XYZ file of C-alpha atoms in Angstrom:
676
model
C -19.971 -3.309 5.459
C -20.662 -0.367 3.195
C -18.779 2.053 1.019
C -20.005 5.594 0.390
C -18.225 7.889 -2.051
C -18.875 11.593 -1.731
C -18.491 14.312 -4.343
C -14.962 15.138 -5.458
C -15.334 18.793 -4.443
C -16.853 18.896 -0.993
C -15.799 22.206 0.511
C -16.498 25.771 -0.520
C -12.884 26.782 -0.003
C -11.861 24.594 -2.954
C -14.145 26.491 -5.301
C -13.332 29.886 -3.823
C -9.529 29.707 -3.959
C -7.895 31.598 -6.844
C -6.119 29.401 -9.363
C -2.827 31.321 -9.452
C 0.034 29.237 -10.867
C 2.218 27.685 -8.187
C 5.516 25.791 -8.524
C 5.135 22.201 -9.702
C 6.955 19.948 -7.245
C 7.952 16.359 -7.907
C 8.441 13.296 -5.749
C 11.974 13.279 -4.368
C 12.479 11.165 -1.238
C 11.142 9.820 2.037
C 13.074 10.216 5.278
C 12.703 7.536 7.937
C 13.819 7.958 11.547
C 14.751 4.662 13.220
C 16.452 3.315 16.318
C 19.636 2.087 14.749
C 21.451 1.718 11.448
C 24.604 -0.313 11.122
C 27.904 0.878 9.611
C 27.941 1.115 5.827
C 30.646 -1.572 5.647
C 28.313 -4.163 7.196
C 25.550 -3.482 4.684
C 28.072 -3.598 1.847
C 29.196 -7.026 3.066
C 25.565 -8.127 2.910
C 25.165 -6.669 -0.585
C 28.229 -8.538 -1.845
C 26.889 -11.797 -0.440
C 23.494 -11.210 -2.055
C 25.085 -10.365 -5.405
C 27.160 -13.548 -5.251
C 24.042 -15.483 -4.282
C 22.097 -14.062 -7.228
C 24.862 -15.084 -9.611
C 24.982 -18.623 -8.241
C 21.224 -18.875 -7.870
C 20.237 -17.797 -11.368
C 20.114 -21.425 -12.466
C 17.806 -22.282 -9.579
C 14.984 -20.194 -11.026
C 12.047 -21.837 -12.746
C 9.039 -19.885 -14.004
C 10.220 -16.770 -12.101
C 10.412 -18.776 -8.863
C 13.382 -20.224 -7.007
C 13.903 -23.742 -5.848
C 13.967 -22.487 -2.283
C 15.343 -25.703 -0.799
C 18.360 -25.657 -3.090
C 18.622 -21.899 -2.650
C 18.715 -22.237 1.130
C 21.590 -24.680 0.842
C 23.450 -22.338 -1.505
C 22.919 -19.391 0.855
C 24.341 -21.310 3.820
C 27.371 -22.372 1.786
C 28.206 -18.704 1.196
C 29.011 -18.317 4.893
C 32.511 -19.560 4.185
C 33.149 -16.679 1.777
C 31.003 -13.836 3.107
C 30.295 -14.689 6.721
C 26.830 -13.977 8.185
C 26.151 -10.235 7.740
C 22.496 -10.593 8.732
C 20.913 -11.676 11.991
C 20.810 -15.421 11.423
C 17.397 -17.028 11.913
C 15.837 -20.068 10.385
C 13.334 -18.999 7.692
C 10.442 -20.671 9.519
C 11.174 -18.476 12.559
C 11.045 -15.221 10.621
C 8.725 -12.510 11.940
C 8.278 -8.971 10.699
C 8.652 -7.199 14.049
C 12.026 -6.311 15.546
C 13.737 -6.171 12.160
C 16.509 -3.953 10.818
C 14.484 -2.141 8.146
C 17.553 -1.334 6.028
C 18.437 -5.013 5.946
C 14.830 -5.906 5.119
C 14.841 -3.704 2.044
C 18.295 -4.736 0.853
C 17.382 -8.436 1.058
C 13.699 -8.316 0.157
C 13.769 -5.793 -2.675
C 17.370 -5.810 -3.847
C 17.851 -2.074 -3.221
C 21.289 -0.834 -2.270
C 22.976 1.809 -0.113
C 23.954 4.500 -2.633
C 24.868 7.396 -0.304
C 25.760 7.965 3.345
C 26.229 10.889 5.709
C 29.627 12.198 6.672
C 31.215 10.239 9.512
C 31.744 13.157 11.917
C 28.017 13.747 12.433
C 26.178 12.680 15.600
C 23.624 10.873 13.459
C 24.083 8.344 10.703
C 22.041 8.563 7.511
C 21.892 6.075 4.656
C 20.217 6.459 1.269
C 18.668 3.346 -0.260
C 17.577 3.286 -3.900
C 16.647 0.743 -6.498
C 18.873 0.339 -9.565
C 17.338 3.333 -11.346
C 18.512 5.992 -8.930
C 16.061 8.496 -10.400
C 13.281 6.401 -8.854
C 12.507 5.796 -5.170
C 14.821 7.297 -2.579
C 14.517 6.211 1.050
C 16.676 7.945 3.663
C 17.216 6.240 7.028
C 18.585 8.254 9.941
C 19.445 7.084 13.462
C 21.394 8.576 16.320
C 24.736 6.865 16.792
C 24.294 6.382 20.540
C 20.595 6.613 21.415
C 17.401 4.934 20.229
C 14.355 7.059 19.440
C 12.761 5.907 22.670
C 15.766 7.216 24.587
C 15.701 10.510 22.686
C 12.014 10.912 23.494
C 12.817 10.688 27.221
C 15.819 13.011 27.010
C 15.916 16.662 28.020
C 13.898 19.171 25.968
C 15.390 20.605 22.788
C 15.915 24.004 24.407
C 18.327 22.487 26.938
C 20.112 20.113 24.547
C 23.310 21.508 23.011
C 23.393 21.677 19.219
C 25.315 18.787 17.715
C 28.056 18.880 15.128
C 25.427 18.063 12.506
C 23.770 21.458 13.039
C 25.527 22.785 9.947
C 23.498 20.162 8.088
C 20.312 20.943 9.971
C 18.255 18.324 8.131
C 20.455 15.594 9.681
C 20.539 17.030 13.191
C 19.624 15.172 16.377
C 17.058 17.853 17.212
C 14.728 16.592 14.489
C 14.941 12.978 15.680
C 14.245 14.025 19.268
C 11.251 16.147 18.285
C 9.823 13.368 16.114
C 10.375 10.777 18.848
C 8.748 12.970 21.503
C 5.638 13.407 19.397
C 5.373 9.779 18.226
C 5.770 8.137 21.644
C 9.361 7.164 20.919
C 8.334 5.041 17.916
C 10.117 4.682 14.591
C 8.429 6.042 11.500
C 8.443 8.030 8.281
C 9.297 11.555 9.375
C 9.684 13.620 6.199
C 7.970 13.842 2.816
C 10.609 15.130 0.395
C 9.787 16.969 -2.837
C 12.043 18.323 -5.558
C 11.243 21.937 -6.394
C 12.135 23.766 -9.612
C 14.822 26.409 -9.595
C 13.813 29.705 -8.025
C 10.625 28.285 -6.506
C 11.462 27.969 -2.790
C 10.903 31.678 -2.225
C 7.427 31.362 -3.773
C 6.526 28.353 -1.610
C 7.971 30.018 1.499
C 5.960 33.136 0.711
C 2.730 31.157 0.506
C 3.353 29.509 3.859
C 4.356 32.823 5.460
C 1.209 34.518 4.129
C -1.345 31.771 4.764
C 0.182 29.227 7.176
C 2.964 30.900 9.193
C 2.450 28.467 12.098
C 3.789 25.665 9.906
C 7.127 27.350 9.200
C 10.274 26.257 11.025
C 12.506 29.036 12.393
C 15.329 28.057 10.021
C 13.440 29.212 6.922
C 15.223 28.591 3.615
C 18.718 27.184 4.166
C 21.300 27.654 1.436
C 24.271 25.397 0.711
C 26.766 25.450 -2.161
C 24.411 24.237 -4.890
C 21.304 23.350 -2.896
C 18.514 25.152 -1.061
C 16.236 23.451 1.475
C 12.926 24.555 2.968
C 11.260 22.461 5.674
C 7.749 23.039 7.027
C 5.479 21.149 9.388
C 3.064 19.009 7.398
C -0.066 19.176 9.562
C -1.904 21.304 12.053
C -2.638 19.738 15.431
C -6.339 20.332 14.833
C -8.233 22.581 12.488
C -6.371 24.659 9.937
C -5.000 27.995 11.258
C -6.937 27.892 14.531
C -4.639 25.251 16.042
C -0.862 25.101 16.400
C 1.405 23.074 14.154
C 1.714 19.353 14.653
C 5.489 19.044 15.031
C 5.738 15.327 14.282
C 6.041 15.254 10.482
C 7.828 17.549 8.015
C 7.533 18.388 4.342
C 10.943 19.107 2.804
C 11.425 21.017 -0.460
C 14.810 20.629 -2.134
C 16.033 22.925 -4.914
C 19.283 21.684 -6.422
C 21.391 23.286 -9.139
C 23.372 20.105 -9.795
C 21.549 16.770 -10.040
C 24.849 14.866 -9.904
C 25.270 15.845 -6.246
C 24.177 13.534 -3.416
C 20.523 13.892 -2.465
C 21.160 16.177 0.534
C 24.106 18.291 1.722
C 26.184 16.408 4.283
C 25.990 13.153 2.322
C 28.377 11.493 -0.107
C 27.941 8.903 -2.829
C 28.662 5.259 -2.040
C 29.530 2.698 -4.703
C 26.732 0.185 -5.206
C 26.440 -2.995 -7.253
C 22.971 -4.370 -7.940
C 22.133 -8.052 -8.306
C 20.745 -7.958 -11.859
C 17.440 -9.607 -10.931
C 15.764 -6.894 -8.850
C 13.355 -4.293 -10.200
C 13.564 -0.533 -10.131
C 10.754 1.206 -8.266
C 9.169 4.642 -8.580
C 7.118 6.813 -6.206
C 3.365 6.515 -6.722
C 1.562 7.841 -3.628
C 2.207 8.580 0.048
C -0.644 8.100 2.540
C -1.217 10.193 5.688
C -3.456 9.499 8.676
C -4.564 12.852 10.118
C -7.056 14.439 12.493
C -8.292 17.025 9.984
C -8.409 15.718 6.434
C -10.006 18.892 5.071
C -7.420 21.012 6.878
C -4.502 19.202 5.217
C -6.284 19.379 1.860
C -6.733 23.109 2.269
C -3.107 23.662 3.264
C -1.808 21.752 0.241
C -4.181 23.568 -2.088
C -3.213 27.011 -0.827
C 0.540 26.432 -0.798
C 1.129 24.017 -3.691
C -2.039 24.169 -5.771
C -2.939 20.535 -5.038
C -6.564 19.596 -5.694
C -8.642 16.496 -4.861
C -8.647 13.859 -7.600
C -11.687 11.928 -8.699
C -9.958 8.548 -8.827
C -10.629 7.982 -5.138
C -12.247 11.131 -3.947
C -13.342 12.151 -0.477
C -14.644 8.743 0.455
C -16.262 7.341 3.544
C -15.359 3.700 4.116
C -17.081 1.640 6.784
C -16.592 -1.917 7.999
C -18.766 -2.633 10.974
C -18.170 0.148 13.463
C -14.870 1.240 11.912
C -15.374 4.222 9.636
C -12.886 6.477 7.896
C -12.824 9.235 5.303
C -10.200 9.273 2.580
C -9.300 11.724 -0.187
C -6.533 11.550 -2.766
C -5.131 14.974 -3.551
C -2.305 15.914 -5.867
C -0.821 18.274 -8.399
C -1.615 18.647 -12.098
C 1.689 18.594 -13.962
C 1.730 19.462 -17.645
C 3.259 16.180 -18.697
C 2.524 13.880 -21.627
C 3.132 10.200 -20.951
C 3.504 8.666 -24.371
C 4.413 5.121 -23.302
C 4.008 2.660 -20.474
C 7.687 3.057 -19.675
C 7.232 6.809 -19.317
C 4.178 6.240 -17.111
C 6.150 3.821 -14.922
C 9.073 6.194 -14.401
C 7.231 9.508 -14.112
C 7.844 11.255 -10.773
C 6.132 14.537 -11.639
C 2.598 13.375 -10.770
C 2.247 13.594 -6.998
C -0.617 11.791 -5.241
C -1.191 12.121 -1.495
C -4.112 10.080 -0.107
C -5.300 11.464 3.234
C -7.290 9.473 5.818
C -9.104 10.501 8.971
C -11.107 8.362 11.402
C -14.807 8.886 12.007
C -15.124 6.290 14.763
C -13.099 5.201 17.764
C -12.360 1.777 16.339
C -10.420 0.601 13.315
C -6.833 0.783 12.127
C -6.755 4.525 11.334
C -8.094 5.428 14.792
C -5.590 3.094 16.500
C -2.723 4.516 14.419
C -3.630 8.070 15.421
C -4.036 7.048 19.065
C -0.695 5.210 19.297
C 1.492 7.252 16.970
C -0.269 10.535 16.291
C -0.631 12.005 12.828
C 1.807 10.707 10.261
C 2.575 8.589 7.240
C 0.639 5.330 7.323
C 2.141 3.789 4.200
C 3.917 4.629 0.961
C 3.314 3.067 -2.436
C 5.944 2.438 -5.104
C 5.360 1.383 -8.717
C 7.166 -1.516 -10.365
C 7.000 -3.080 -13.809
C 6.201 -6.643 -12.696
C 4.536 -6.921 -9.296
C 4.224 -10.704 -9.419
C 7.964 -11.103 -9.961
C 8.757 -8.671 -7.127
C 6.578 -10.585 -4.667
C 7.847 -13.966 -5.813
C 11.443 -12.822 -5.367
C 10.777 -11.325 -1.913
C 8.955 -14.440 -0.698
C 11.598 -16.788 -2.081
C 14.459 -14.754 -0.641
C 12.804 -14.748 2.784
C 12.479 -18.533 2.642
C 16.095 -18.928 1.550
C 17.828 -16.342 3.760
C 15.503 -15.956 6.750
C 15.457 -12.181 6.137
C 13.631 -9.586 4.065
C 9.967 -8.676 3.797
C 6.666 -10.466 4.324
C 3.251 -9.476 2.972
C -0.303 -9.099 4.157
C -2.157 -12.408 3.937
C -5.251 -12.176 1.754
C -8.059 -14.719 2.353
C -8.316 -17.066 -0.596
C -12.036 -16.316 -0.765
C -11.082 -12.840 -2.057
C -10.083 -14.561 -5.298
C -12.775 -17.207 -5.524
C -14.536 -20.130 -3.910
C -16.894 -22.898 -4.980
C -20.245 -23.687 -3.395
C -23.013 -25.912 -4.674
C -25.087 -22.812 -5.435
C -22.298 -21.259 -7.519
C -21.614 -24.505 -9.348
C -25.295 -24.901 -10.154
C -25.570 -21.342 -11.461
C -22.430 -21.553 -13.577
C -22.985 -25.019 -15.030
C -26.778 -25.323 -15.246
C -26.889 -28.300 -12.862
C -29.714 -28.666 -10.390
C -28.634 -27.826 -6.825
C -29.008 -31.405 -5.585
C -26.542 -32.698 -8.185
C -24.252 -29.726 -7.617
C -24.213 -30.503 -3.900
C -23.188 -34.105 -4.621
C -20.408 -32.825 -6.861
C -19.093 -30.519 -4.142
C -19.088 -33.392 -1.658
C -17.148 -35.535 -4.126
C -14.638 -32.758 -4.754
C -14.123 -32.314 -1.022
C -13.640 -36.046 -0.576
C -10.953 -35.902 -3.251
C -9.308 -32.946 -1.451
C -9.872 -30.692 -4.472
C -12.184 -28.379 -2.507
C -11.447 -27.750 1.157
C -13.760 -27.153 4.106
C -13.761 -23.399 3.370
C -14.922 -24.024 -0.219
C -11.524 -23.067 -1.631
C -10.362 -24.980 -4.713
C -6.818 -26.374 -4.582
C -4.567 -24.178 -6.736
C -2.710 -27.254 -7.982
C -5.843 -29.165 -8.969
C -5.806 -30.592 -12.491
C -8.546 -31.228 -15.019
C -7.830 -34.944 -14.824
C -8.229 -34.985 -11.045
C -11.518 -33.057 -11.248
C -12.891 -35.373 -13.926
C -11.958 -38.433 -11.875
C -13.563 -37.053 -8.714
C -16.819 -36.315 -10.556
C -16.922 -39.564 -12.505
C -20.487 -40.885 -12.556
C -21.948 -37.618 -11.244
C -21.488 -35.069 -14.024
C -19.318 -34.383 -17.050
C -17.725 -31.266 -18.470
C -17.388 -29.417 -15.161
C -13.600 -29.171 -15.134
C -13.508 -25.579 -16.384
C -16.158 -24.430 -13.910
C -14.340 -26.026 -10.980
C -10.855 -24.800 -11.846
C -12.023 -21.291 -12.686
C -13.434 -21.029 -9.158
C -9.815 -20.694 -7.956
C -10.009 -17.117 -9.265
C -13.728 -16.761 -9.938
C -14.103 -13.303 -8.373
C -11.285 -11.972 -10.520
C -12.645 -13.647 -13.642
C -16.011 -11.951 -13.194
C -14.100 -8.652 -13.255
C -11.525 -9.269 -16.003
C -12.987 -12.195 -17.996
C -10.571 -13.352 -20.705
C -8.218 -10.367 -20.492
C -5.835 -12.643 -18.557
C -5.017 -16.286 -19.158
C -5.155 -19.023 -16.520
C -1.430 -18.784 -15.737
C -1.694 -15.019 -15.100
C -4.722 -15.485 -12.835
C -2.999 -18.195 -10.814
C 0.124 -16.091 -10.419
C -2.016 -13.298 -8.948
C -3.661 -15.721 -6.523
C -0.451 -17.447 -5.453
C 1.193 -14.100 -4.717
C -1.803 -12.670 -2.806
C -2.135 -9.715 -5.190
C -5.150 -7.421 -4.959
C -6.767 -6.384 -8.244
C -8.833 -3.382 -9.268
C -9.938 -1.983 -12.614
C -11.065 1.412 -13.852
C -12.183 1.657 -17.433
C -9.555 -0.192 -19.452
C -6.826 0.274 -16.833
C -5.770 -2.357 -14.318
C -4.250 -1.898 -10.858
C -2.339 -4.656 -9.082
C -1.373 -3.986 -5.465
C 0.030 -5.650 -2.366
C 0.890 -4.492 1.154
C 3.818 -5.606 3.259
C 3.529 -6.531 6.891
C 4.287 -3.605 9.170
C 7.835 -2.317 9.106
C 9.613 -0.307 11.819
C 7.646 -2.321 14.366
C 9.510 -3.154 17.590
C 6.931 -5.596 18.971
C 4.034 -7.610 17.563
C 0.715 -5.845 17.881
C 2.087 -2.309 17.775
C 0.896 0.106 15.112
C 3.567 0.951 12.554
C 3.854 2.041 8.924
C 3.931 -0.409 6.048
C 4.869 -0.422 2.372
C 2.702 -0.884 -0.686
C 3.848 -1.982 -4.120
C 1.733 -1.603 -7.205
C 1.738 -2.234 -10.910
C -0.385 -0.030 -13.135
C -1.344 -1.689 -16.420
C -2.366 1.359 -18.420
C -4.445 0.908 -21.567
C -2.991 2.214 -24.816
C -6.045 3.777 -26.469
C -6.207 5.741 -29.731
C -8.203 8.807 -30.654
C -10.678 9.168 -33.528
C -7.726 9.570 -35.936
C -6.066 6.387 -34.738
C -3.251 8.226 -32.984
C -2.113 6.958 -29.566
C -3.594 8.914 -26.699
C -1.420 9.955 -23.803
C -1.476 7.698 -20.750
C -3.305 9.169 -17.788
C -1.213 9.388 -14.592
C -2.618 7.195 -11.832
C -4.326 4.903 -14.324
C -6.180 2.089 -12.572
C -7.092 4.227 -9.560
C -6.297 3.506 -5.931
C -8.005 0.190 -5.146
C -11.518 1.406 -4.346
C -13.078 -1.931 -5.242
C -10.886 -3.839 -2.826
C -12.303 -2.232 0.320
C -15.670 -3.930 0.151
C -14.601 -7.119 -1.596
C -11.811 -7.761 0.870
C -13.945 -7.110 3.966
C -16.711 -9.411 2.771
C -14.260 -12.107 1.709
C -12.744 -12.086 5.193
C -16.206 -12.604 6.683
C -16.901 -15.480 4.283
C -13.636 -17.132 5.349
C -14.434 -16.726 9.048
C -17.917 -18.190 8.671
C -16.624 -21.059 6.523
C -13.984 -21.901 9.134
C -16.598 -21.822 11.912
C -18.813 -24.111 9.858
C -15.958 -26.572 9.406
C -15.345 -26.610 13.170
C -19.061 -27.208 13.799
C -18.999 -30.090 11.325
C -16.101 -31.683 13.209
C -18.097 -31.444 16.435
C -21.209 -32.850 14.766
C -23.074 -29.653 15.716
C -25.842 -29.507 13.100
C -27.452 -26.358 14.493
C -24.184 -24.377 14.368
C -23.447 -25.754 10.912
C -26.779 -24.447 9.687
C -26.159 -21.059 11.300
C -22.726 -20.680 9.681
C -24.110 -21.883 6.344
C -26.643 -19.087 6.445
C -23.913 -16.578 7.265
C -21.749 -17.783 4.383
C -24.678 -17.533 2.006
C -25.566 -14.029 3.228
C -22.018 -12.655 2.945
C -21.551 -14.329 -0.419
C -24.841 -12.956 -1.694
C -23.872 -9.451 -0.546
C -20.554 -9.785 -2.332
C -22.245 -10.967 -5.524
C -24.859 -8.214 -5.348
C -22.299 -5.503 -4.607
C -19.784 -6.309 -7.342
C -21.791 -4.922 -10.300
C -22.608 -1.811 -8.261
C -18.917 -1.309 -7.527
C -18.232 -1.684 -11.238
C -20.804 1.018 -12.009
C -19.319 3.341 -9.358
C -15.817 2.746 -10.672
C -16.905 3.449 -14.252
C -18.709 6.617 -13.120
C -15.618 7.822 -11.276
C -13.512 7.194 -14.390
C -16.014 9.027 -16.594
C -16.203 11.941 -14.191
C -12.434 12.274 -14.066
C -12.061 12.215 -17.854
C -14.843 14.767 -18.258
C -13.263 17.117 -15.729
C -9.943 16.672 -17.490
C -11.592 17.834 -20.750
C -13.289 20.721 -18.974
C -16.723 19.246 -19.732
C -18.498 20.045 -16.467
C -21.922 19.058 -17.802
C -20.707 15.553 -18.645
C -18.870 15.386 -15.306
C -22.110 16.275 -13.534
C -23.915 13.456 -15.334
C -21.286 10.955 -14.237
C -21.422 12.369 -10.714
C -25.144 11.650 -10.634
C -24.490 8.081 -11.763
C -21.884 7.722 -9.035
C -24.356 9.033 -6.455
C -26.927 6.481 -7.605
C -24.331 3.746 -7.213
C -23.492 4.972 -3.726
C -27.135 4.844 -2.727
C -27.558 1.394 -4.255
C -24.552 0.170 -2.296
C -25.966 1.611 0.900
C -29.262 -0.139 0.200
C -27.481 -3.465 -0.278
C -25.559 -2.927 2.953
C -28.743 -2.124 4.887
C -30.491 -5.131 3.380
C -27.806 -7.598 4.432
C -27.330 -5.953 7.793
C -30.988 -6.767 8.477
C -30.602 -10.295 7.077
C -27.630 -10.946 9.368
C -29.595 -9.598 12.319
C -32.458 -11.997 11.579
C -30.028 -14.922 11.267
C -28.387 -14.100 14.619
C -31.717 -13.633 16.398
C -33.018 -16.940 15.028
C -29.851 -18.690 16.190
C -30.147 -17.162 19.672
C -33.783 -18.242 19.914
C -32.899 -21.764 18.774
C -30.146 -21.962 21.406
C -32.614 -20.942 24.148
C -35.016 -23.705 23.173
C -32.375 -26.426 23.467
């Protein structure tokens, strides 16, 4: 496993392009095309039941968590009043595939239907938002009679008569059919929607017409009473300009004269009551998987003035044979974020991470192969990520509906081996090994070297009685030891444990902290199929002061985009696999295999330990480079870039070193097996 970060400016076209001012767009909405959405009345019935449940269930909460057993009973009792407006399954039988995505979001996140399309249209469109309706906006459109798979197999657009929704072109069947045909009949995120300032659509249209005419739709700018809409194809099918447009995904620019109107023409407001315990969410970044990363970067730069950002710039990420490149691009709005609340709610800073595959294995390659180019996932900011996850998990256990999340190996957070215990406590390794055996016997440490999250100091002391004293802190801290080495005493024990229990990923840049989590795939018909997913993040931005003691503005995107988690997560997964294999070998009494897996665990763990300080140095260099570029200090930025390059090389050296170590371990094991 290795991680190589390239320079933030990697192509001559970026330096050569004139820096003429272009309209500053903002996040507006995402438009999802799906197989089916139910009538508004059915979702409103579900919302009323959930609101009633929240009112009754408020007393069931303890430390931001529900008593899920009592909550399940309360939910079932509500059948008498509200019926069963969701597909009834027992919580233990829940699976993420085959779900109604609108229902998932209403139940799991507490968002509500706040607008709907006019009834006479051939398609049905619903708008879901969180309580702050200036935040995230997710549109869901489905044909009233046909699934996307059926539309993909239908007659070509040229032979299909225009539907009644043609007067609201953005809601027309033609777009669903085109999307379905390109994406193998799959559901997905079809449109990236941006709000454009007044009088700017002509400028944006002019840029596309001059530089990227192949990406323009025939409809051009469409005008309605108080709204103008411009839609363009997002990507080229191959290299920029030399290939035709990829017709699968659109970018939509909306210029509205009246913000009180529904999001799009053809829609009307719908009354919505929120449950009082859900959080508002705000757009943070939208991630594309594409064939030509540099081509999409160039298109966005030439039409919107977007430039690559140093937070997670033009990277190459490799895990085994799977290798991708990834760049975060975005605009540079002239906005001053004076508070954390302003930073949370700001929608003017647009970030668009862009991935492309460099190998024919790995999740990006499979996504492109199954679905074509498109939106892999979208990230939304919240004020309290732990509470959001806790609520979603508890609601799924109580209702049998909602969202589930990616499972993170516990070794990502920490683990306890005799070697670690000896290093941390000063014990000799023989005594440390005896202590680990005693802790395992007491079921405080499991066969994968994971410390029980509910372990107490008293239980640890009792297990180690007669062996060693004063080790309670060392043992219990191992539950989140990897995080502690990163954040030290910036968080207390309760905060660390909440992160671990909720499977939250953690990254840090400078004084800023990023918390992130990914849902299981959504819009997935069957298990094993590629599909988009959602990400939720919390940015804990530092509140620094300048030399005069005045608060400095908060930097958009503070905390970065999770660069540290690539390597740490991959290695932690390998540690977990090897630990599990070792436990199986121990059950069989297979000493040779136990020794082999022990060596693998030690090698992966050593690589993780050796890589962490290098990742810290790279992260700090990236932060320094970004701040220097922001000040216009190119000399200082160059110095940080050199430090980053040194870190990259050091990380490559570590990767090569442990690749050779693992090869030697495998060859020795194979030779030993031949001799037996």
